[in-house]
Structure formats: structure tokens, C-alpha cells
Amino acid sequence: MFDLLIKEAYLPDGRGPVNIAIKDGKIAAIGQNTPDNAAEIIDAKGQLVSPPFVDPHFHMDATLSLGLPRLNQSGTLLEGIALWGELKPMLTVEAVVERALRYCDLAVSQGLLSIRSHVDVSTAPLTGVEALLEVRKTVAPYIDLQLVAFPQDGLFRAEGAEENLMRALDMGVDVVGGIPHFERTMEDGARSVKRLCEIAADRGLRVDLHCDESDDPMSRHVETLAAETTRLGLGGRVVASHVSAMHSYDNYYASKLIPLIAESGMHVVPNPLINITLQGRSDTYPRRRGLTRVQELRAAEVNVAFGQDCTMDPWYPLGSADMLEVAHMGVHAVPMTSREAMEWAFHSVTMGGAAAMGLPDPTLREGGPANMLLLQARDPIEAVRLKATRLAVIRGGKVLSRTAPRIAQLSLEGRPDSVNPADYAPPQNT
Ligand code: FE2
């Protein structure tokens, strides 16, 4: 007797229809002839069952603070950082915990069950660190939450930032963060990359730097990060986040840099919702998109994973913990509309994010954890197109959240009664 059986599901690799049998929090069987005896049966009706979504780049200490103490008028990264600096002294542990937990509830409903969040450590007291360590503990039964010690105001630019960062790591923050393009000079930026990588190497930790989140074609810290990653043998433990300036590099330099990134084994995490809105603000026209070179990095076999970055905070007024919205924006902003690339965009917010965070491969397989989503879509591309409804969110074999399918009831003479967006099948064999 199984605890849960999902019938007639399709998998992200196209296999199906299959039944997925779950027992004791694990996938007991995936196949066509699974016995039907289960305490609960969910009929997937030919829809997609996938691993849960992963967000490898977020700021949970700032989330849902939109409008506190005022709105970002210019829409730039720099005004966002200044605004956050105004809000920081007003933060309390209780308020940050409350907003973060509210966000985590939304995340679960969206099937987002692994999140890497940066937490500002540039100034004492470490309110955000204290709050998010508590949140990490509270949500542990349903969200894998990794924390990055992030010196938002610069490791060297903000007085005491290095001491605060070390203290945050001592308190249990998981990953070493940084922001080299915000240091006072290029030299300070490069020095901060070296120092942060050495701290991580000494402590056996991972590294995740906001790297070249800038329209400056001379912002070239990712080359230092690649070199340090190679020098210290940090390989798959390093993430370069944003890397927006690569959009503005000349093609020759990019053609030299990308093989160095690939050689280092670093992951790259662009954040399409944020970089399409923050970058290019000082341009007139043509206006740069500011997204890194996703297709070229992929061609060099670099793991690229889209992140969300923000939801309703000093940098971004929208957002809804929806990693399909992130993938959808990535498809547009890169742009990349081949079927191969759109399918990849889906995998980027599941498998790609898990690899960037150093989590186990989440592919659904027998003996693996019963963590999965039932989506109102037939396949990964349709899931991206529709930002598919999360019909069921399952972790450890338990249904954590259900959402009713999106079906409109029509009142049109001579037309059908209802419209289900997932009934519009894509062309076959294209
Ligand atoms: Fe960020």
C-alpha cells in the first residue's frame, strides 16, 4: 500500500504517461504498471510532474518591504542600495521574520522549495542575519534555505564589513558573498574577490558574488573570480551572480573570458526580471537589455541558472515567487525562442538552480525524495508559456499546497462553456 499515487503524469524529459508511487517520503516506483493501491490518488490527467522550483538568488531580508521608507524613483540599482541604507536602521528582527515567513508561504504555493538568499552583513547590528537564521530553522521542514553573507555596501568600502561578515559566518550563514563592482576602485573590487575566495577556501564554504552587476564595459571582476576559483580549486562551489556587464563587453573580450569561466567550473546566475529593469537606465536609445550572454555561456557548457533576485523591495516593485515568470522573462530578455532553449529555460529554474546551490540532482527517480509539482501544463515549454498553475506541491510525499486549475467559464453564444489555457496543444514534432 502506497501513501500517495500520482496517475497519468508526464515527466519533464517527455516520458509518460507514468504513475508515480510514493511511500515513506520517497518515490517507490515510476512506471506504467504501478499497482493502484494507495491511501491517496491524484489523477494528473496527462499533465506535467516536475521537480520543485529552485531560486538560486534572492534577498529575503528585503522582501515585501516595498515603499519602506519610500519608493525607488529612478529605478536604478544605486538608488535601490541607497534606499535600503535608509531602511536598514529601522529594521527589527520581528518585522524581517514576519515578512520573510509571509514570502516563504507564497513560495511554497508557487512550488518554490529551495532558495538561496543573500543577507546584508555590511553593518552592525546583524538584524537580517539573526532574523533569517530563525526563518531558516522555521521553514526547514519545507524549504531548503541557504544564506549568503552579503556585504551590500562593499567589503572594503563599508567600515567593519569584513568583521561583520566573519561574525555572520560564525553564526551559521552558509555562503560567502560580495559585491566587487560597488567597491571604491577596480583594484579594491579585485582585492575583495581574492579575499572573499580565500575566506571561503579556508572555511570550506561556497562563494556567491554579485559580480559586475553594471552597465560598465570595464567592470571586469568576473575574470578575477574565474582566476581565483581556478587558483584555489573552488570549482563547482562558486557562483557569479548577475554578470550584467558582459552584455556590454566587446565580443573579442567576451570570447576570451567565457572559456576562462568554463575552465573554472563556476556557475552563472543571471536575474532576468531585475536586470531587464535595472540595467540600461543611463542609456538613451538604443537601450541595453543588460542580461549576460546566456546562450554563449551555455554553448561553453557553463551551468547557467536563472534567479529571481527580488520581490517587492527597494530594487523591484513586482515579483511573486514565480520561477516560471523568471524563466519566461529570460526567454524574452536573452532572447531565446527555439524549442530547445525554451525547454532549457524550464530546466534552468529546477535542475540548473539546484546545481548552482550544490543541492543533490532533483531528477524524479525511484528511491529519490518525493519532492515534486503537478503543473497545469503538458510539457516544460507549455509550463513556461502559461506560467502554469501549481495544481499540487509535494515534499517528502506530503501535499503542502493545492491550487485550483485555471479554467475560465465563458458566456458566449455558440461557443464552448469554458476555456482551459492548457488545452491549446503545441504543434507536434517541431
Ligand atoms: Fe542580488
Short mmCIF file of C-alpha atoms and ligand atoms in Angstrom, two decimals:
data_model
loop_
_atom_site.label_atom_id
_atom_site.label_comp_id
_atom_site.label_asym_id
_atom_site.label_seq_id
_atom_site.Cartn_x
_atom_site.Cartn_y
_atom_site.Cartn_z
CA MET A 1 0.00 0.00 0.00
CA PHE A 2 1.49 3.33 -1.10
CA ASP A 3 0.91 6.62 0.71
CA LEU A 4 0.26 8.56 -2.49
CA LEU A 5 -0.08 7.65 -6.16
CA ILE A 6 0.06 10.19 -8.98
CA LYS A 7 -1.57 8.68 -12.05
CA GLU A 8 -1.12 9.51 -15.74
CA ALA A 9 1.70 12.03 -15.37
CA TYR A 10 4.21 13.23 -17.94
CA LEU A 11 7.81 13.87 -16.86
CA PRO A 12 9.97 16.84 -17.95
CA ASP A 13 12.04 14.54 -20.21
CA GLY A 14 8.86 13.66 -22.15
CA ARG A 15 8.32 10.20 -20.64
CA GLY A 16 4.72 9.34 -19.98
CA PRO A 17 2.06 8.67 -19.16
CA VAL A 18 3.54 7.17 -15.98
CA ASN A 19 2.34 6.53 -12.46
CA ILE A 20 4.45 7.78 -9.56
CA ALA A 21 4.06 5.78 -6.37
CA ILE A 22 5.19 7.34 -3.09
CA LYS A 23 5.89 5.66 0.24
CA ASP A 24 7.59 6.95 3.40
CA GLY A 25 8.54 10.25 1.75
CA LYS A 26 10.32 8.57 -1.16
CA ILE A 27 9.47 7.66 -4.74
CA ALA A 28 8.83 3.91 -4.55
CA ALA A 29 8.15 3.41 -8.24
CA ILE A 30 7.78 5.28 -11.52
CA GLY A 31 6.27 3.34 -14.38
CA GLN A 32 3.28 2.30 -16.41
CA ASN A 33 2.22 -0.74 -14.40
CA THR A 34 2.34 0.54 -10.84
CA PRO A 35 -0.29 -1.09 -8.55
CA ASP A 36 -3.27 1.14 -7.83
CA ASN A 37 -3.42 0.68 -4.04
CA ALA A 38 -2.61 3.95 -2.32
CA ALA A 39 -4.08 5.93 0.56
CA GLU A 40 -4.48 8.89 -1.77
CA ILE A 41 -4.60 9.05 -5.55
CA ILE A 42 -4.07 12.20 -7.64
CA ASP A 43 -5.05 11.96 -11.32
CA ALA A 44 -2.53 14.09 -13.25
CA LYS A 45 -4.67 13.75 -16.42
CA GLY A 46 -1.64 13.75 -18.71
CA GLN A 47 -0.13 16.87 -17.17
CA LEU A 48 3.45 17.57 -16.18
CA VAL A 49 5.02 16.42 -12.91
CA SER A 50 8.40 18.05 -12.33
CA PRO A 51 10.95 18.59 -9.58
CA PRO A 52 10.18 21.66 -7.42
CA PHE A 53 11.45 25.09 -8.46
CA VAL A 54 14.75 26.43 -7.18
CA ASP A 55 15.66 30.10 -6.77
CA PRO A 56 19.46 30.38 -6.52
CA HIS A 57 19.45 34.16 -5.99
CA PHE A 58 17.15 36.10 -3.67
CA HIS A 59 17.18 38.82 -1.00
CA MET A 60 14.86 37.63 1.75
CA ASP A 61 15.92 40.28 4.28
CA ALA A 62 14.46 42.97 2.00
CA THR A 63 11.46 41.17 0.56
CA LEU A 64 7.96 42.67 0.87
CA SER A 65 9.42 45.95 2.16
CA LEU A 66 8.25 47.91 -0.91
CA GLY A 67 7.56 51.55 -0.01
CA LEU A 68 9.56 51.46 3.25
CA PRO A 69 10.52 54.17 3.86
CA ARG A 70 9.84 55.38 0.29
CA LEU A 71 9.79 54.18 -3.32
CA ASN A 72 12.77 53.99 -5.69
CA GLN A 73 12.17 56.92 -8.06
CA SER A 74 14.96 56.35 -10.61
CA GLY A 75 14.59 52.57 -10.76
CA THR A 76 18.38 52.16 -10.60
CA LEU A 77 20.50 49.72 -8.62
CA LEU A 78 22.30 52.60 -6.96
CA GLU A 79 19.12 54.30 -5.68
CA GLY A 80 17.94 50.88 -4.51
CA ILE A 81 21.14 50.45 -2.45
CA ALA A 82 20.75 53.99 -1.03
CA LEU A 83 17.09 53.34 -0.17
CA TRP A 84 17.97 50.04 1.52
CA GLY A 85 20.56 52.01 3.54
CA GLU A 86 17.73 54.28 4.76
CA LEU A 87 15.55 51.31 5.70
CA LYS A 88 18.24 49.23 7.43
CA PRO A 89 18.41 51.20 10.71
CA MET A 90 14.61 50.86 11.04
CA LEU A 91 14.58 47.05 10.68
CA THR A 92 13.67 44.81 13.59
CA VAL A 93 14.24 41.06 13.80
CA GLU A 94 10.49 40.55 14.30
CA ALA A 95 9.50 42.55 11.21
CA VAL A 96 12.08 40.84 8.96
CA VAL A 97 11.00 37.40 10.22
CA GLU A 98 7.33 38.23 9.64
CA ARG A 99 7.88 39.43 6.06
CA ALA A 100 10.24 36.54 5.24
CA LEU A 101 7.79 33.92 6.52
CA ARG A 102 4.96 35.53 4.56
CA TYR A 103 7.18 35.32 1.47
CA CYS A 104 8.01 31.65 2.21
CA ASP A 105 4.27 30.83 2.35
CA LEU A 106 3.90 32.37 -1.11
CA ALA A 107 6.99 30.47 -2.30
CA VAL A 108 5.54 27.13 -1.19
CA SER A 109 2.27 27.88 -3.01
CA GLN A 110 4.36 28.53 -6.15
CA GLY A 111 6.27 25.25 -5.79
CA LEU A 112 9.48 27.08 -4.90
CA LEU A 113 11.11 24.83 -2.30
CA SER A 114 14.83 25.70 -2.47
CA ILE A 115 16.03 29.28 -2.08
CA ARG A 116 19.47 30.85 -1.75
CA SER A 117 19.07 34.24 -0.07
CA HIS A 118 21.70 36.90 0.35
CA VAL A 119 21.57 38.66 3.71
CA ASP A 120 23.20 42.03 4.25
CA VAL A 121 26.14 41.86 6.68
CA SER A 122 27.79 45.22 5.99
CA THR A 123 26.65 46.96 9.14
CA ALA A 124 26.04 46.01 12.77
CA PRO A 125 23.70 45.00 14.29
CA LEU A 126 23.23 41.93 12.14
CA THR A 127 19.44 42.18 12.24
CA GLY A 128 18.89 40.40 8.91
CA VAL A 129 21.24 37.56 9.83
CA GLU A 130 19.54 36.98 13.17
CA ALA A 131 16.11 37.06 11.51
CA LEU A 132 16.92 34.79 8.56
CA LEU A 133 18.73 32.20 10.72
CA GLU A 134 15.45 31.92 12.64
CA VAL A 135 13.48 31.73 9.39
CA ARG A 136 15.84 29.04 8.03
CA LYS A 137 15.05 26.92 11.10
CA THR A 138 11.30 27.53 10.92
CA VAL A 139 10.94 26.67 7.23
CA ALA A 140 13.42 23.75 7.23
CA PRO A 141 10.65 21.11 7.02
CA TYR A 142 9.52 22.51 3.66
CA ILE A 143 12.13 24.89 2.18
CA ASP A 144 15.88 24.39 1.75
CA LEU A 145 17.02 27.91 2.61
CA GLN A 146 20.71 28.76 2.10
CA LEU A 147 22.03 32.08 3.37
CA VAL A 148 24.83 34.14 1.82
CA ALA A 149 26.78 36.66 3.92
CA PHE A 150 26.47 39.66 1.63
CA PRO A 151 28.42 42.86 2.36
CA GLN A 152 25.96 45.02 0.38
CA ASP A 153 27.88 48.26 0.97
CA GLY A 154 31.24 46.75 -0.06
CA LEU A 155 33.70 44.54 1.86
CA PHE A 156 36.28 47.38 1.96
CA ARG A 157 34.00 50.35 1.26
CA ALA A 158 31.87 49.81 4.40
CA GLU A 159 33.81 50.12 7.64
CA GLY A 160 33.75 46.93 9.68
CA ALA A 161 32.13 44.88 6.88
CA GLU A 162 34.77 42.13 6.95
CA GLU A 163 34.42 41.65 10.72
CA ASN A 164 30.64 41.55 10.36
CA LEU A 165 30.89 39.05 7.51
CA MET A 166 33.13 36.77 9.60
CA ARG A 167 30.71 37.06 12.52
CA ALA A 168 27.78 36.14 10.26
CA LEU A 169 29.69 33.04 9.06
CA ASP A 170 30.42 32.14 12.70
CA MET A 171 26.70 32.46 13.43
CA GLY A 172 25.95 29.82 10.78
CA VAL A 173 25.48 31.67 7.48
CA ASP A 174 26.29 29.16 4.73
CA VAL A 175 27.94 31.00 1.82
CA VAL A 176 30.46 33.86 1.31
CA GLY A 177 29.05 36.81 -0.68
CA GLY A 178 30.43 40.06 -2.09
CA ILE A 179 29.90 42.96 -4.47
CA PRO A 180 33.22 43.88 -6.13
CA HIS A 181 31.72 46.40 -8.59
CA PHE A 182 30.49 48.51 -5.64
CA GLU A 183 33.94 48.85 -4.01
CA ARG A 184 35.60 52.24 -4.46
CA THR A 185 38.02 51.22 -7.22
CA MET A 186 38.55 48.36 -9.65
CA GLU A 187 41.62 47.42 -7.57
CA ASP A 188 39.57 47.26 -4.37
CA GLY A 189 36.98 45.19 -6.22
CA ALA A 190 39.59 42.68 -7.39
CA ARG A 191 41.12 42.61 -3.89
CA SER A 192 37.69 41.89 -2.39
CA VAL A 193 37.18 38.94 -4.79
CA LYS A 194 40.54 37.46 -3.73
CA ARG A 195 39.89 37.98 -0.02
CA LEU A 196 36.38 36.51 -0.17
CA CYS A 197 37.53 33.45 -2.12
CA GLU A 198 40.32 32.89 0.41
CA ILE A 199 37.87 33.12 3.32
CA ALA A 200 35.67 30.53 1.60
CA ALA A 201 38.64 28.24 0.84
CA ASP A 202 39.84 28.48 4.48
CA ARG A 203 36.42 27.62 5.85
CA GLY A 204 35.41 25.06 3.21
CA LEU A 205 32.45 27.21 2.16
CA ARG A 206 30.80 28.14 -1.12
CA VAL A 207 31.10 31.56 -2.79
CA ASP A 208 28.34 33.61 -4.43
CA LEU A 209 29.31 37.12 -5.53
CA HIS A 210 27.19 39.82 -7.10
CA CYS A 211 29.64 40.25 -9.93
CA ASP A 212 29.67 43.07 -12.49
CA GLU A 213 26.01 44.00 -11.99
CA SER A 214 26.72 47.11 -14.01
CA ASP A 215 26.47 48.62 -17.48
CA ASP A 216 30.18 49.50 -17.30
CA PRO A 217 32.02 47.58 -20.05
CA MET A 218 35.20 47.93 -17.97
CA SER A 219 33.67 46.20 -14.91
CA ARG A 220 35.69 43.01 -15.15
CA HIS A 221 35.57 41.28 -11.80
CA VAL A 222 34.23 38.04 -13.19
CA GLU A 223 37.67 37.39 -14.75
CA THR A 224 39.23 37.74 -11.29
CA LEU A 225 36.57 35.47 -9.82
CA ALA A 226 37.26 32.85 -12.51
CA ALA A 227 41.02 33.11 -11.89
CA GLU A 228 40.63 32.82 -8.09
CA THR A 229 38.22 29.90 -8.47
CA THR A 230 40.82 28.10 -10.58
CA ARG A 231 43.76 29.09 -8.33
CA LEU A 232 42.06 27.89 -5.14
CA GLY A 233 40.39 24.84 -6.73
CA LEU A 234 36.92 26.03 -5.72
CA GLY A 235 35.39 24.62 -8.93
CA GLY A 236 31.67 23.94 -8.66
CA ARG A 237 31.45 25.79 -5.33
CA VAL A 238 31.43 29.29 -6.89
CA VAL A 239 28.58 31.32 -8.38
CA ALA A 240 28.96 34.56 -10.31
CA SER A 241 25.61 36.32 -9.97
CA HIS A 242 24.19 38.82 -12.47
CA VAL A 243 27.36 39.31 -14.60
CA SER A 244 25.34 42.02 -16.40
CA ALA A 245 28.37 43.94 -17.69
CA MET A 246 29.14 41.01 -20.01
CA HIS A 247 26.27 42.37 -22.10
CA SER A 248 28.40 45.48 -22.69
CA TYR A 249 31.78 43.80 -23.25
CA ASP A 250 33.18 43.83 -26.74
CA ASN A 251 32.89 40.50 -28.49
CA TYR A 252 36.61 39.83 -28.54
CA TYR A 253 36.96 40.18 -24.76
CA ALA A 254 33.86 38.03 -24.19
CA SER A 255 35.35 35.34 -26.44
CA LYS A 256 38.45 35.28 -24.24
CA LEU A 257 36.53 35.41 -20.95
CA ILE A 258 33.88 32.73 -21.47
CA PRO A 259 36.38 29.84 -21.83
CA LEU A 260 38.04 31.02 -18.59
CA ILE A 261 34.67 30.90 -16.81
CA ALA A 262 34.07 27.42 -18.23
CA GLU A 263 37.55 26.25 -17.21
CA SER A 264 37.00 27.46 -13.63
CA GLY A 265 33.81 25.38 -13.20
CA MET A 266 31.86 28.39 -11.91
CA HIS A 267 28.11 28.68 -12.21
CA VAL A 268 26.50 31.85 -13.59
CA VAL A 269 23.19 33.15 -12.22
CA PRO A 270 21.54 35.92 -14.26
CA ASN A 271 18.40 37.51 -12.85
CA PRO A 272 16.26 38.47 -15.85
CA LEU A 273 13.35 40.21 -14.06
CA ILE A 274 15.71 42.55 -12.25
CA ASN A 275 18.41 43.12 -14.85
CA ILE A 276 15.91 43.94 -17.61
CA THR A 277 14.56 46.69 -15.34
CA LEU A 278 17.70 47.93 -13.51
CA GLN A 279 20.19 47.97 -16.38
CA GLY A 280 20.39 50.45 -19.20
CA ARG A 281 18.84 53.24 -17.10
CA SER A 282 21.52 55.73 -18.06
CA ASP A 283 21.18 54.90 -21.77
CA THR A 284 19.03 56.95 -24.10
CA TYR A 285 18.38 54.85 -27.22
CA PRO A 286 19.22 52.19 -28.17
CA ARG A 287 18.85 50.99 -24.59
CA ARG A 288 20.82 47.94 -23.46
CA ARG A 289 19.00 44.94 -22.02
CA GLY A 290 21.76 44.26 -19.50
CA LEU A 291 21.39 40.49 -19.41
CA THR A 292 24.54 38.40 -19.52
CA ARG A 293 25.44 36.21 -22.53
CA VAL A 294 23.32 33.21 -21.63
CA GLN A 295 23.48 31.33 -24.93
CA GLU A 296 27.24 31.78 -25.31
CA LEU A 297 27.84 30.57 -21.73
CA ARG A 298 25.59 27.57 -22.34
CA ALA A 299 27.48 26.77 -25.55
CA ALA A 300 30.68 26.70 -23.46
CA GLU A 301 28.94 24.24 -21.07
CA VAL A 302 28.78 26.66 -18.15
CA ASN A 303 25.88 25.91 -15.80
CA VAL A 304 23.58 28.92 -16.12
CA ALA A 305 20.61 29.13 -13.72
CA PHE A 306 18.09 31.94 -13.64
CA GLY A 307 17.42 33.60 -10.27
CA GLN A 308 14.59 35.81 -9.11
CA ASP A 309 16.60 38.31 -7.00
CA CYS A 310 13.74 40.43 -5.62
CA THR A 311 10.06 40.55 -4.81
CA MET A 312 8.58 43.92 -3.78
CA ASP A 313 11.66 45.58 -2.32
CA PRO A 314 13.85 48.68 -2.90
CA TRP A 315 15.06 47.28 -6.25
CA TYR A 316 11.92 45.76 -7.78
CA PRO A 317 8.25 46.65 -7.21
CA LEU A 318 6.77 43.44 -8.67
CA GLY A 319 7.53 39.72 -8.26
CA SER A 320 5.51 36.79 -6.96
CA ALA A 321 7.94 33.97 -6.07
CA ASP A 322 7.16 32.56 -9.51
CA MET A 323 10.20 30.92 -11.10
CA LEU A 324 8.20 30.34 -14.30
CA GLU A 325 7.80 34.10 -14.56
CA VAL A 326 11.59 34.33 -14.21
CA ALA A 327 12.12 31.71 -16.95
CA HIS A 328 9.52 33.47 -19.15
CA MET A 329 11.34 36.80 -18.80
CA GLY A 330 14.65 35.04 -19.51
CA VAL A 331 13.27 33.67 -22.78
CA HIS A 332 12.29 37.21 -23.81
CA ALA A 333 15.22 39.19 -22.50
CA VAL A 334 18.05 36.95 -23.75
CA PRO A 335 16.20 36.43 -26.27
CA MET A 336 15.98 32.66 -26.97
CA THR A 337 12.86 31.20 -28.55
CA SER A 338 13.99 27.88 -30.08
CA ARG A 339 12.14 24.94 -28.54
CA GLU A 340 15.45 23.65 -27.19
CA ALA A 341 16.17 26.97 -25.46
CA MET A 342 12.66 27.39 -24.02
CA GLU A 343 12.80 23.86 -22.64
CA TRP A 344 16.21 24.67 -21.19
CA ALA A 345 14.73 27.76 -19.50
CA PHE A 346 12.40 25.46 -17.57
CA HIS A 347 15.26 23.16 -16.53
CA SER A 348 17.29 26.21 -15.53
CA VAL A 349 14.81 27.00 -12.72
CA THR A 350 14.78 23.40 -11.47
CA MET A 351 17.96 21.41 -12.23
CA GLY A 352 20.21 24.39 -13.02
CA GLY A 353 19.39 26.18 -9.78
CA ALA A 354 19.92 23.02 -7.73
CA ALA A 355 23.40 22.54 -9.27
CA ALA A 356 24.32 26.18 -8.59
CA MET A 357 23.29 25.80 -4.94
CA GLY A 358 25.17 22.50 -4.59
CA LEU A 359 21.97 20.54 -3.90
CA PRO A 360 21.50 16.91 -4.97
CA ASP A 361 20.23 16.34 -8.53
CA PRO A 362 16.43 16.69 -8.15
CA THR A 363 15.52 14.47 -11.14
CA LEU A 364 12.48 12.38 -10.21
CA ARG A 365 13.67 8.78 -9.83
CA GLU A 366 12.93 5.64 -7.86
CA GLY A 367 14.44 5.82 -4.39
CA GLY A 368 14.73 9.60 -4.55
CA PRO A 369 12.85 12.02 -2.28
CA ALA A 370 9.18 12.50 -3.15
CA ASN A 371 9.52 16.22 -3.88
CA MET A 372 7.54 17.27 -6.95
CA LEU A 373 5.00 19.56 -8.54
CA LEU A 374 1.90 18.82 -10.58
CA LEU A 375 1.57 21.64 -13.10
CA GLN A 376 -1.37 22.63 -15.29
CA ALA A 377 0.66 22.11 -18.46
CA ARG A 378 1.61 19.23 -20.70
CA ASP A 379 5.33 19.87 -21.00
CA PRO A 380 8.10 22.26 -19.88
CA ILE A 381 7.59 24.75 -22.74
CA GLU A 382 3.88 24.98 -22.06
CA ALA A 383 4.65 25.45 -18.36
CA VAL A 384 6.83 28.46 -19.23
CA ARG A 385 4.29 29.83 -21.73
CA LEU A 386 1.38 29.66 -19.28
CA LYS A 387 3.32 30.24 -16.09
CA ALA A 388 1.40 27.12 -15.25
CA THR A 389 -0.80 26.81 -12.19
CA ARG A 390 0.79 24.69 -9.46
CA LEU A 391 -2.03 22.18 -9.02
CA ALA A 392 -0.15 20.33 -6.26
CA VAL A 393 3.12 20.97 -4.41
CA ILE A 394 4.53 17.84 -2.80
CA ARG A 395 7.51 17.47 -0.49
CA GLY A 396 8.55 14.33 1.37
CA GLY A 397 5.42 12.68 -0.02
CA LYS A 398 3.08 15.21 1.60
CA VAL A 399 0.89 17.65 -0.33
CA LEU A 400 1.90 21.08 1.00
CA SER A 401 -0.28 23.20 -1.28
CA ARG A 402 -3.02 22.82 -3.88
CA THR A 403 -4.30 25.40 -6.36
CA ALA A 404 -7.48 25.03 -8.42
CA PRO A 405 -6.88 24.76 -12.18
CA ARG A 406 -7.22 27.94 -14.16
CA ILE A 407 -10.36 27.39 -16.23
CA ALA A 408 -12.49 30.31 -17.39
CA GLN A 409 -16.27 29.90 -17.60
CA LEU A 410 -17.45 31.57 -20.81
CA SER A 411 -20.82 33.11 -21.64
CA LEU A 412 -20.55 33.41 -25.43
CA GLU A 413 -23.41 32.45 -27.72
CA GLY A 414 -22.45 29.43 -29.86
CA ARG A 415 -19.03 28.97 -28.21
CA PRO A 416 -17.79 26.39 -25.65
CA ASP A 417 -18.65 26.82 -21.96
CA SER A 418 -15.11 27.02 -20.74
CA VAL A 419 -11.52 27.74 -21.71
CA ASN A 420 -8.59 25.89 -20.17
CA PRO A 421 -5.34 27.50 -21.33
CA ALA A 422 -3.63 24.11 -21.11
CA ASP A 423 -5.99 22.70 -23.78
CA TYR A 424 -4.13 24.55 -26.50
CA ALA A 425 -1.64 21.92 -27.60
CA PRO A 426 1.66 22.94 -29.16
CA PRO A 427 2.44 21.64 -32.66
CA GLN A 428 3.92 18.15 -32.63
CA ASN A 429 7.44 17.24 -33.73
CA THR A 430 8.73 20.79 -34.04
FE FE2 B 1 21.02 40.28 -5.85
#
